[in-house]
């Protein structure tokens, strides 16, 4: 049986996964085909790309639209709530093939939890889901045993840690539902204590401090769904914004620790799975790794990744997760020698080869790369990507070398999907990949995970003694990651950057 999972549509970052008998045939984001960042609409090209792998027997939608409409009414979003064009069946009528298929519905937080648990290798786990809001839920904890998921904790709108983080993203002039990761990066430059108490008091934030299960881990007296651009408006310099970001990150970190401890109180397992858009906060993730022994964060933990988990109830087995490379395929051999030639000349170059990554982070197939030792590389890359100068870049490093160069978080031996940050042991030697606080969002690479990328890193190390390269997504700020050869041609033309594609 083939099931087409759809998620993010009519909200943000629409995505599709086609799954057959627990095997993922294809998964990608609408934005990669439309060229519109975080596109909420299913493009015809995306649908056609999925159907190239076979016609599905049915569709499953990642949330329950009636419950979502009720929450929108409760929140005062009357125009959206009464817009019946925003119902899945009505919307899918725009796609003739899909409109003829039967459609079922999952629940928002279940889809998150299932995407995490059923792609993991764990036979039991505590699953924590944190996002802005699903239908009503904002935080859930689940117990996974064998094939079964059971919800053991739920917290609902308007008490939302995700909405708080997004509201503060908007407060410092960034784009909500898109630039939260920039706020995370800004936090390293700020003084968290300058605004911490005021933020706690003005928003009525209470983080439960009990060492036993509770009904409400974090509560707010202020509903931040519509943002808080009015808050502390007299403070609006760059330093103010850095300090606000630092306080936001500290409160989020404290709340995350308490939520994960709540999961440890309620679920008897050594394994933690973290899901929801909040799971992309790699800085905070690194502060909770001492609570459980083992950890899994699916490479696409936000709404887009839920298109995979929503399909799982239709299969007898767990989802077969082997790779994050699930999207459009630029067929051919990985261009190792061409890349090395550019790197040895001291150049920045792009890589567009094989199947595109499913998720917000490039992992070697749609990547801009360079030698991390160059003291001008960071500024040059930020110029290419049209980003703020303070923004850091990530390293991809041979897995067998990572502990020689980075102090990894407790219980984290490898990080193949850039889900954690680690402190660099030699920050002055690698200025292109170290943040202001000497940390880096590390991607470890082994031969099984990506043999061609491992080969590239090995040859670069053999020639230079350096076992890592810069890895940042092949796009510029505000645009989706490059998808196909047409995108490659456009990028090279407009941004004057050499990109190496698969060799036939």
Short mmCIF file of C-alpha atoms in Angstrom, two decimals:
data_model
loop_
_atom_site.label_atom_id
_atom_site.label_comp_id
_atom_site.label_asym_id
_atom_site.label_seq_id
_atom_site.Cartn_x
_atom_site.Cartn_y
_atom_site.Cartn_z
CA UNK A 1 0.00 0.00 0.00
CA UNK A 2 1.20 3.48 -0.89
CA UNK A 3 0.23 6.35 1.43
CA UNK A 4 0.76 10.02 0.59
CA UNK A 5 1.40 12.05 3.74
CA UNK A 6 0.78 15.80 3.53
CA UNK A 7 1.89 18.27 6.19
CA UNK A 8 2.41 21.99 6.65
CA UNK A 9 -0.04 22.81 3.86
CA UNK A 10 -2.38 25.75 4.51
CA UNK A 11 -0.05 26.74 7.36
CA UNK A 12 3.68 26.97 6.59
CA UNK A 13 6.37 24.81 4.97
CA UNK A 14 4.13 22.37 3.09
CA UNK A 15 5.66 18.97 2.43
CA UNK A 16 4.80 15.57 0.96
CA UNK A 17 6.03 12.06 1.68
CA UNK A 18 5.14 8.97 -0.35
CA UNK A 19 5.54 5.85 1.78
CA UNK A 20 5.04 2.27 0.59
CA UNK A 21 4.90 -0.59 3.08
CA UNK A 22 6.91 1.44 5.64
CA UNK A 23 9.58 2.44 3.10
CA UNK A 24 9.93 6.14 2.26
CA UNK A 25 10.02 6.47 -1.52
CA UNK A 26 10.16 10.26 -1.67
CA UNK A 27 9.85 13.28 0.61
CA UNK A 28 10.32 16.97 -0.11
CA UNK A 29 9.20 20.52 0.60
CA UNK A 30 6.91 22.67 -1.56
CA UNK A 31 9.38 25.55 -1.34
CA UNK A 32 12.02 23.64 -3.27
CA UNK A 33 9.76 23.60 -6.35
CA UNK A 34 7.98 26.94 -6.06
CA UNK A 35 11.01 29.02 -5.02
CA UNK A 36 8.97 30.59 -2.20
CA UNK A 37 10.58 30.18 1.23
CA UNK A 38 8.40 28.12 3.62
CA UNK A 39 5.69 27.91 0.97
CA UNK A 40 2.38 26.78 2.48
CA UNK A 41 0.88 25.73 -0.85
CA UNK A 42 1.42 22.41 -2.58
CA UNK A 43 2.94 23.18 -5.95
CA UNK A 44 2.00 21.09 -8.97
CA UNK A 45 5.66 20.29 -9.55
CA UNK A 46 6.01 18.87 -6.03
CA UNK A 47 2.91 16.70 -6.48
CA UNK A 48 4.14 15.45 -9.85
CA UNK A 49 7.57 14.64 -8.39
CA UNK A 50 5.99 12.52 -5.66
CA UNK A 51 3.65 10.72 -8.09
CA UNK A 52 6.64 9.79 -10.26
CA UNK A 53 7.24 7.16 -7.57
CA UNK A 54 3.74 5.71 -7.96
CA UNK A 55 0.09 6.55 -7.43
CA UNK A 56 -0.95 6.52 -3.75
CA UNK A 57 -3.89 4.48 -2.49
CA UNK A 58 -4.96 7.21 -0.09
CA UNK A 59 -3.92 10.49 1.52
CA UNK A 60 -3.37 11.21 5.19
CA UNK A 61 -3.39 14.83 6.39
CA UNK A 62 -1.13 15.64 9.36
CA UNK A 63 -3.77 17.29 11.57
CA UNK A 64 -7.53 17.42 12.20
CA UNK A 65 -9.02 20.44 10.41
CA UNK A 66 -12.25 20.69 12.46
CA UNK A 67 -10.33 20.83 15.75
CA UNK A 68 -7.99 23.41 14.24
CA UNK A 69 -10.96 25.54 13.16
CA UNK A 70 -12.33 25.37 16.72
CA UNK A 71 -9.02 26.61 18.09
CA UNK A 72 -8.97 29.42 15.56
CA UNK A 73 -12.44 30.46 16.75
CA UNK A 74 -11.24 30.32 20.35
CA UNK A 75 -8.25 32.48 19.39
CA UNK A 76 -10.43 35.06 17.64
CA UNK A 77 -9.12 34.21 14.15
CA UNK A 78 -12.63 34.41 12.72
CA UNK A 79 -11.75 35.11 9.09
CA UNK A 80 -9.49 32.06 8.91
CA UNK A 81 -11.86 29.87 10.92
CA UNK A 82 -14.81 30.49 8.59
CA UNK A 83 -12.82 30.19 5.34
CA UNK A 84 -13.91 26.80 3.98
CA UNK A 85 -11.40 27.08 1.14
CA UNK A 86 -8.86 26.33 3.86
CA UNK A 87 -10.27 22.83 4.40
CA UNK A 88 -8.10 19.99 3.03
CA UNK A 89 -10.69 18.37 0.76
CA UNK A 90 -11.62 21.70 -0.79
CA UNK A 91 -7.98 22.68 -1.16
CA UNK A 92 -6.95 19.37 -2.76
CA UNK A 93 -9.60 19.83 -5.44
CA UNK A 94 -6.97 22.07 -7.08
CA UNK A 95 -4.96 18.91 -7.75
CA UNK A 96 -7.17 16.60 -9.89
CA UNK A 97 -5.27 13.39 -9.14
CA UNK A 98 -5.26 14.00 -5.39
CA UNK A 99 -8.90 15.09 -5.28
CA UNK A 100 -10.02 11.60 -6.35
CA UNK A 101 -8.22 9.83 -3.50
CA UNK A 102 -9.74 8.99 -0.10
CA UNK A 103 -8.36 11.19 2.70
CA UNK A 104 -7.87 10.48 6.39
CA UNK A 105 -6.65 12.73 9.19
CA UNK A 106 -4.07 12.38 11.92
CA UNK A 107 -3.66 14.72 14.90
CA UNK A 108 -0.96 17.38 14.82
CA UNK A 109 1.10 16.30 17.83
CA UNK A 110 0.63 12.59 17.11
CA UNK A 111 2.09 13.16 13.63
CA UNK A 112 5.11 14.84 15.21
CA UNK A 113 5.55 12.09 17.79
CA UNK A 114 5.12 9.29 15.25
CA UNK A 115 7.64 10.88 12.87
CA UNK A 116 10.19 10.83 15.66
CA UNK A 117 9.47 7.50 17.30
CA UNK A 118 8.84 5.40 14.21
CA UNK A 119 11.99 6.60 12.41
CA UNK A 120 14.13 5.89 15.48
CA UNK A 121 15.87 2.60 16.28
CA UNK A 122 14.48 2.58 19.83
CA UNK A 123 12.08 -0.13 21.05
CA UNK A 124 10.97 2.15 23.87
CA UNK A 125 11.30 5.91 24.37
CA UNK A 126 9.98 9.08 25.91
CA UNK A 127 8.87 11.43 23.14
CA UNK A 128 8.66 15.19 23.77
CA UNK A 129 6.85 17.41 21.24
CA UNK A 130 7.11 21.22 21.53
CA UNK A 131 5.80 23.66 18.94
CA UNK A 132 3.79 26.87 18.66
CA UNK A 133 0.37 25.21 18.48
CA UNK A 134 -1.18 22.24 16.75
CA UNK A 135 -4.96 22.02 16.91
CA UNK A 136 -4.92 23.03 20.60
CA UNK A 137 -1.84 21.30 22.00
CA UNK A 138 1.48 23.09 22.45
CA UNK A 139 3.48 20.55 24.49
CA UNK A 140 2.94 16.79 24.64
CA UNK A 141 4.86 13.86 26.10
CA UNK A 142 4.37 10.34 24.77
CA UNK A 143 5.46 6.86 25.80
CA UNK A 144 6.58 4.61 22.99
CA UNK A 145 6.77 0.84 23.46
CA UNK A 146 7.08 -1.53 20.50
CA UNK A 147 4.65 -0.26 17.87
CA UNK A 148 2.44 1.73 20.25
CA UNK A 149 2.43 5.42 21.20
CA UNK A 150 0.54 6.59 24.30
CA UNK A 151 0.14 10.24 25.29
CA UNK A 152 1.04 10.80 28.96
CA UNK A 153 1.09 14.61 29.18
CA UNK A 154 -0.57 17.44 27.29
CA UNK A 155 -0.51 21.21 27.56
CA UNK A 156 -2.70 23.46 25.43
CA UNK A 157 -3.04 26.90 23.90
CA UNK A 158 -2.51 29.69 24.88
CA UNK A 159 0.29 28.40 27.16
CA UNK A 160 2.91 27.93 24.45
CA UNK A 161 6.67 27.95 24.73
CA UNK A 162 6.88 27.96 20.93
CA UNK A 163 4.64 31.03 20.61
CA UNK A 164 6.78 32.79 23.22
CA UNK A 165 9.95 32.14 21.20
CA UNK A 166 8.31 33.24 17.95
CA UNK A 167 6.91 36.39 19.58
CA UNK A 168 10.38 37.39 20.74
CA UNK A 169 11.72 36.66 17.25
CA UNK A 170 9.26 39.23 15.92
CA UNK A 171 10.07 41.62 18.76
CA UNK A 172 13.69 42.01 17.60
CA UNK A 173 12.62 42.64 14.01
CA UNK A 174 13.02 39.15 12.59
CA UNK A 175 10.45 37.12 10.64
CA UNK A 176 8.35 34.79 12.78
CA UNK A 177 7.98 31.14 11.74
CA UNK A 178 11.22 31.52 9.80
CA UNK A 179 13.99 33.39 11.65
CA UNK A 180 13.86 31.74 15.08
CA UNK A 181 17.24 30.15 14.40
CA UNK A 182 18.70 33.64 13.90
CA UNK A 183 17.43 34.64 17.35
CA UNK A 184 19.20 31.56 18.72
CA UNK A 185 22.45 32.71 17.11
CA UNK A 186 22.02 36.26 18.42
CA UNK A 187 21.77 34.98 21.99
CA UNK A 188 25.50 34.27 22.19
CA UNK A 189 26.22 38.01 21.90
CA UNK A 190 23.84 39.15 24.64
CA UNK A 191 23.56 39.46 28.42
CA UNK A 192 20.61 37.22 29.38
CA UNK A 193 20.14 38.74 32.84
CA UNK A 194 19.49 42.27 31.61
CA UNK A 195 15.90 41.48 30.52
CA UNK A 196 15.33 38.09 32.19
CA UNK A 197 13.32 39.22 35.24
CA UNK A 198 11.30 41.77 33.29
CA UNK A 199 10.41 39.16 30.68
CA UNK A 200 9.36 36.66 33.36
CA UNK A 201 7.22 39.23 35.17
CA UNK A 202 5.65 41.01 32.18
CA UNK A 203 4.58 37.78 30.47
CA UNK A 204 3.68 36.02 33.72
CA UNK A 205 5.95 33.07 33.00
CA UNK A 206 5.99 30.29 35.57
CA UNK A 207 8.21 27.25 35.13
CA UNK A 208 7.24 24.54 37.61
CA UNK A 209 10.13 23.60 39.90
CA UNK A 210 8.76 20.35 41.38
CA UNK A 211 10.78 17.17 41.19
CA UNK A 212 7.68 15.10 40.47
CA UNK A 213 5.01 15.09 37.73
CA UNK A 214 2.88 18.21 37.38
CA UNK A 215 -0.14 19.24 35.32
CA UNK A 216 1.41 22.46 33.98
CA UNK A 217 5.16 22.60 33.33
CA UNK A 218 5.15 26.19 32.01
CA UNK A 219 2.36 28.78 32.05
CA UNK A 220 1.90 32.33 30.76
CA UNK A 221 -0.53 35.03 31.83
CA UNK A 222 0.09 36.88 28.55
CA UNK A 223 -1.15 35.33 25.28
CA UNK A 224 1.67 35.89 22.80
CA UNK A 225 -0.09 34.49 19.72
CA UNK A 226 -0.20 37.92 18.06
CA UNK A 227 3.35 38.77 19.04
CA UNK A 228 4.71 41.37 21.45
CA UNK A 229 6.24 44.18 19.37
CA UNK A 230 4.85 46.51 22.04
CA UNK A 231 7.04 45.00 24.76
CA UNK A 232 9.98 47.12 26.10
CA UNK A 233 9.71 49.22 22.96
CA UNK A 234 12.09 51.83 24.39
CA UNK A 235 14.91 49.29 23.98
CA UNK A 236 15.60 48.90 20.28
CA UNK A 237 19.34 49.09 19.58
CA UNK A 238 21.36 46.15 18.29
CA UNK A 239 22.70 45.55 21.81
CA UNK A 240 19.14 45.57 23.17
CA UNK A 241 18.14 42.98 20.61
CA UNK A 242 21.10 40.76 21.50
CA UNK A 243 20.20 40.98 25.19
CA UNK A 244 16.52 40.21 24.50
CA UNK A 245 17.60 37.20 22.43
CA UNK A 246 19.86 35.99 25.25
CA UNK A 247 17.07 36.25 27.83
CA UNK A 248 14.64 34.45 25.50
CA UNK A 249 17.11 31.65 24.93
CA UNK A 250 17.77 31.27 28.67
CA UNK A 251 14.05 31.02 29.49
CA UNK A 252 13.56 28.53 26.67
CA UNK A 253 16.53 26.47 27.90
CA UNK A 254 15.18 26.39 31.46
CA UNK A 255 11.71 25.40 30.27
CA UNK A 256 13.07 22.71 27.94
CA UNK A 257 15.09 21.16 30.76
CA UNK A 258 11.99 21.05 32.96
CA UNK A 259 9.84 19.52 30.19
CA UNK A 260 12.43 16.82 29.49
CA UNK A 261 12.63 16.08 33.22
CA UNK A 262 8.84 15.78 33.22
CA UNK A 263 9.23 13.17 30.50
CA UNK A 264 11.75 11.28 32.65
CA UNK A 265 9.29 11.29 35.57
CA UNK A 266 6.45 9.95 33.44
CA UNK A 267 8.20 7.47 31.12
CA UNK A 268 10.54 4.70 32.26
CA UNK A 269 13.06 4.68 29.43
CA UNK A 270 16.69 5.54 28.77
CA UNK A 271 15.79 6.97 25.35
CA UNK A 272 14.57 10.47 24.51
CA UNK A 273 13.06 11.65 21.23
CA UNK A 274 12.60 15.40 20.73
CA UNK A 275 10.21 16.67 18.04
CA UNK A 276 8.32 19.77 16.92
CA UNK A 277 9.77 22.96 15.49
CA UNK A 278 11.40 23.71 18.84
CA UNK A 279 13.65 20.66 18.37
CA UNK A 280 15.66 22.70 15.85
CA UNK A 281 17.08 24.78 18.73
CA UNK A 282 20.40 22.93 18.73
CA UNK A 283 21.90 25.21 21.38
CA UNK A 284 19.19 24.32 23.90
CA UNK A 285 19.24 20.64 22.86
CA UNK A 286 22.84 20.44 24.00
CA UNK A 287 21.85 21.40 27.54
CA UNK A 288 19.46 18.49 28.17
CA UNK A 289 21.53 15.51 27.06
CA UNK A 290 22.42 14.47 30.63
CA UNK A 291 18.80 13.56 31.50
CA UNK A 292 18.53 10.55 29.14
CA UNK A 293 21.26 8.21 27.90
CA UNK A 294 20.26 8.09 24.25
CA UNK A 295 18.72 10.69 21.93
CA UNK A 296 17.03 10.92 18.54
CA UNK A 297 15.87 14.05 16.75
CA UNK A 298 14.56 13.37 13.28
CA UNK A 299 16.36 15.61 10.72
CA UNK A 300 13.05 17.30 9.90
CA UNK A 301 11.32 17.63 13.31
CA UNK A 302 9.02 20.56 12.42
CA UNK A 303 5.65 20.46 10.68
CA UNK A 304 7.12 19.47 7.31
CA UNK A 305 8.51 16.23 8.73
CA UNK A 306 5.10 15.21 10.06
CA UNK A 307 4.05 13.99 6.61
CA UNK A 308 6.09 10.85 7.37
CA UNK A 309 4.72 10.09 10.83
CA UNK A 310 1.12 10.63 9.76
CA UNK A 311 1.38 7.63 7.41
CA UNK A 312 2.65 5.12 9.98
CA UNK A 313 -0.71 3.78 11.33
CA UNK A 314 -1.40 2.33 7.88
CA UNK A 315 1.56 -0.05 8.06
CA UNK A 316 2.35 -3.06 10.23
CA UNK A 317 5.97 -2.07 10.81
CA UNK A 318 7.93 0.99 11.90
CA UNK A 319 8.94 3.47 9.21
CA UNK A 320 12.16 2.36 7.54
CA UNK A 321 14.53 5.31 8.04
CA UNK A 322 17.87 4.95 6.27
CA UNK A 323 18.74 8.42 5.01
CA UNK A 324 17.61 12.06 4.96
CA UNK A 325 18.39 12.25 1.22
CA UNK A 326 14.85 11.78 -0.07
CA UNK A 327 14.12 14.62 -2.50
CA UNK A 328 14.89 15.60 -6.09
CA UNK A 329 17.75 13.56 -7.56
CA UNK A 330 20.58 15.17 -9.53
CA UNK A 331 21.82 11.89 -10.93
CA UNK A 332 25.49 11.02 -11.23
CA UNK A 333 28.69 10.61 -9.24
CA UNK A 334 29.52 12.92 -6.36
CA UNK A 335 32.06 15.42 -7.82
CA UNK A 336 34.82 14.83 -5.26
CA UNK A 337 37.80 15.77 -7.46
CA UNK A 338 36.17 18.96 -8.77
CA UNK A 339 35.35 20.07 -5.24
CA UNK A 340 38.88 19.39 -4.04
CA UNK A 341 40.37 21.40 -6.91
CA UNK A 342 38.31 24.43 -5.85
CA UNK A 343 39.17 23.99 -2.18
CA UNK A 344 42.91 23.67 -2.79
CA UNK A 345 42.75 26.99 -4.64
CA UNK A 346 41.21 28.58 -1.56
CA UNK A 347 37.80 29.04 -3.16
CA UNK A 348 34.28 28.81 -1.82
CA UNK A 349 32.21 26.41 -3.92
CA UNK A 350 28.81 24.79 -4.01
CA UNK A 351 27.83 21.13 -4.18
CA UNK A 352 24.61 19.95 -5.85
CA UNK A 353 24.65 16.18 -6.17
CA UNK A 354 22.35 13.25 -5.56
CA UNK A 355 19.03 13.45 -3.73
CA UNK A 356 18.16 16.66 -1.90
CA UNK A 357 18.00 16.59 1.88
CA UNK A 358 14.55 16.38 3.51
CA UNK A 359 14.66 19.04 6.18
CA UNK A 360 15.87 22.59 6.75
CA UNK A 361 19.58 21.76 6.87
CA UNK A 362 21.96 20.86 4.11
CA UNK A 363 23.93 17.72 4.85
CA UNK A 364 26.38 17.60 1.96
CA UNK A 365 24.17 17.26 -1.13
CA UNK A 366 23.03 20.90 -1.43
CA UNK A 367 25.90 22.64 0.32
CA UNK A 368 28.24 25.62 0.15
CA UNK A 369 31.66 24.61 1.39
CA UNK A 370 35.16 25.98 2.01
CA UNK A 371 38.29 25.45 4.06
CA UNK A 372 37.29 26.36 7.66
CA UNK A 373 40.77 27.69 8.51
CA UNK A 374 40.58 30.83 6.39
CA UNK A 375 40.10 34.00 8.44
CA UNK A 376 38.16 35.71 5.60
CA UNK A 377 35.88 32.79 4.73
CA UNK A 378 33.12 33.64 7.23
CA UNK A 379 32.64 37.18 5.93
CA UNK A 380 32.87 36.04 2.32
CA UNK A 381 30.22 33.35 2.84
CA UNK A 382 27.90 35.76 4.61
CA UNK A 383 28.30 38.16 1.67
CA UNK A 384 27.33 35.41 -0.78
CA UNK A 385 24.33 34.40 1.31
CA UNK A 386 23.25 38.02 2.01
CA UNK A 387 23.22 37.33 5.75
CA UNK A 388 24.03 39.27 8.91
CA UNK A 389 27.76 39.36 9.63
CA UNK A 390 27.38 37.77 13.08
CA UNK A 391 25.91 34.55 11.67
CA UNK A 392 28.11 31.45 12.15
CA UNK A 393 28.65 28.48 9.87
CA UNK A 394 28.73 24.76 10.60
CA UNK A 395 31.50 22.20 10.16
CA UNK A 396 31.14 18.78 8.60
CA UNK A 397 33.83 16.55 10.07
CA UNK A 398 34.95 12.94 9.85
CA UNK A 399 33.13 11.09 12.62
CA UNK A 400 36.33 9.40 13.77
CA UNK A 401 37.98 12.80 14.28
CA UNK A 402 35.22 14.77 16.01
CA UNK A 403 36.39 14.24 19.59
CA UNK A 404 39.86 15.45 18.71
CA UNK A 405 38.47 18.85 17.76
CA UNK A 406 35.19 19.30 19.66
CA UNK A 407 33.92 18.80 23.18
CA UNK A 408 30.62 17.09 22.48
CA UNK A 409 27.62 17.36 24.84
CA UNK A 410 27.14 14.70 27.52
CA UNK A 411 25.97 11.35 26.04
CA UNK A 412 26.37 12.61 22.45
CA UNK A 413 29.04 10.72 20.55
CA UNK A 414 27.97 11.62 17.00
CA UNK A 415 25.79 14.30 15.40
CA UNK A 416 25.00 13.34 11.78
CA UNK A 417 22.10 15.81 11.42
CA UNK A 418 23.42 19.00 13.10
CA UNK A 419 21.07 18.70 16.09
CA UNK A 420 23.55 19.78 18.79
CA UNK A 421 26.33 22.30 19.33
CA UNK A 422 29.79 21.48 20.63
CA UNK A 423 32.64 23.62 21.92
CA UNK A 424 35.60 23.77 19.56
CA UNK A 425 38.89 22.90 21.25
CA UNK A 426 40.91 25.08 18.85
CA UNK A 427 38.64 28.00 17.88
CA UNK A 428 41.45 30.25 16.65
CA UNK A 429 42.45 27.60 14.13
CA UNK A 430 38.97 27.34 12.60
CA UNK A 431 37.46 30.86 12.52
CA UNK A 432 34.99 30.09 9.73
CA UNK A 433 32.97 27.56 11.77
CA UNK A 434 33.17 28.93 15.32
CA UNK A 435 30.47 31.13 16.79
CA UNK A 436 31.13 34.05 19.15
CA UNK A 437 31.07 31.64 22.12
CA UNK A 438 33.46 29.17 20.40
CA UNK A 439 30.69 26.64 19.71
CA UNK A 440 29.72 25.04 16.40
CA UNK A 441 26.73 23.08 15.11
CA UNK A 442 28.63 19.95 14.18
CA UNK A 443 27.76 17.43 11.47
CA UNK A 444 29.66 14.18 11.86
CA UNK A 445 30.10 12.03 8.74
CA UNK A 446 30.83 8.31 8.57
CA UNK A 447 31.29 6.06 5.56
CA UNK A 448 27.92 4.30 5.88
CA UNK A 449 25.95 7.51 6.23
CA UNK A 450 27.40 9.22 3.13
CA UNK A 451 30.35 7.35 1.54
CA UNK A 452 31.10 10.04 -1.06
CA UNK A 453 31.12 12.89 1.48
CA UNK A 454 33.28 10.77 3.80
CA UNK A 455 35.66 10.19 0.90
CA UNK A 456 35.82 13.95 0.19
CA UNK A 457 36.64 14.74 3.82
CA UNK A 458 39.22 11.96 3.97
CA UNK A 459 41.05 13.18 0.85
CA UNK A 460 40.98 16.76 2.13
CA UNK A 461 42.44 15.62 5.46
CA UNK A 462 45.13 13.56 3.73
CA UNK A 463 46.18 16.60 1.69
CA UNK A 464 45.89 19.32 4.35
CA UNK A 465 45.76 17.65 7.77
CA UNK A 466 42.32 19.21 8.33
CA UNK A 467 39.46 16.67 8.74
CA UNK A 468 36.60 19.13 8.33
CA UNK A 469 35.01 21.55 5.87
CA UNK A 470 32.50 24.35 6.17
CA UNK A 471 28.91 23.24 5.52
CA UNK A 472 26.14 25.78 4.96
CA UNK A 473 22.99 25.46 2.89
CA UNK A 474 23.19 26.24 -0.81
CA UNK A 475 20.87 29.24 -0.83
CA UNK A 476 20.77 32.90 0.08
CA UNK A 477 18.79 34.39 2.95
CA UNK A 478 15.07 34.38 2.23
CA UNK A 479 15.24 31.78 -0.55
CA UNK A 480 14.81 27.99 -0.45
CA UNK A 481 17.75 25.63 -0.76
CA UNK A 482 18.77 24.88 -4.36
CA UNK A 483 16.83 21.89 -5.67
CA UNK A 484 17.68 21.06 -9.30
CA UNK A 485 20.07 21.97 -12.10
CA UNK A 486 17.89 24.92 -13.13
CA UNK A 487 18.39 26.36 -9.63
CA UNK A 488 22.11 25.69 -9.91
CA UNK A 489 22.37 27.70 -13.13
CA UNK A 490 20.47 30.60 -11.57
CA UNK A 491 22.62 30.57 -8.42
CA UNK A 492 25.89 30.58 -10.38
CA UNK A 493 24.68 33.42 -12.59
CA UNK A 494 23.33 35.75 -9.92
CA UNK A 495 25.65 35.01 -7.00
CA UNK A 496 28.92 34.39 -8.88
CA UNK A 497 29.66 31.13 -7.12
CA UNK A 498 30.98 27.95 -8.73
CA UNK A 499 28.79 24.93 -8.07
CA UNK A 500 29.88 21.37 -8.74
CA UNK A 501 27.08 19.04 -9.83
CA UNK A 502 26.92 15.27 -10.22
CA UNK A 503 29.18 13.84 -12.92
CA UNK A 504 27.56 11.50 -15.43
#
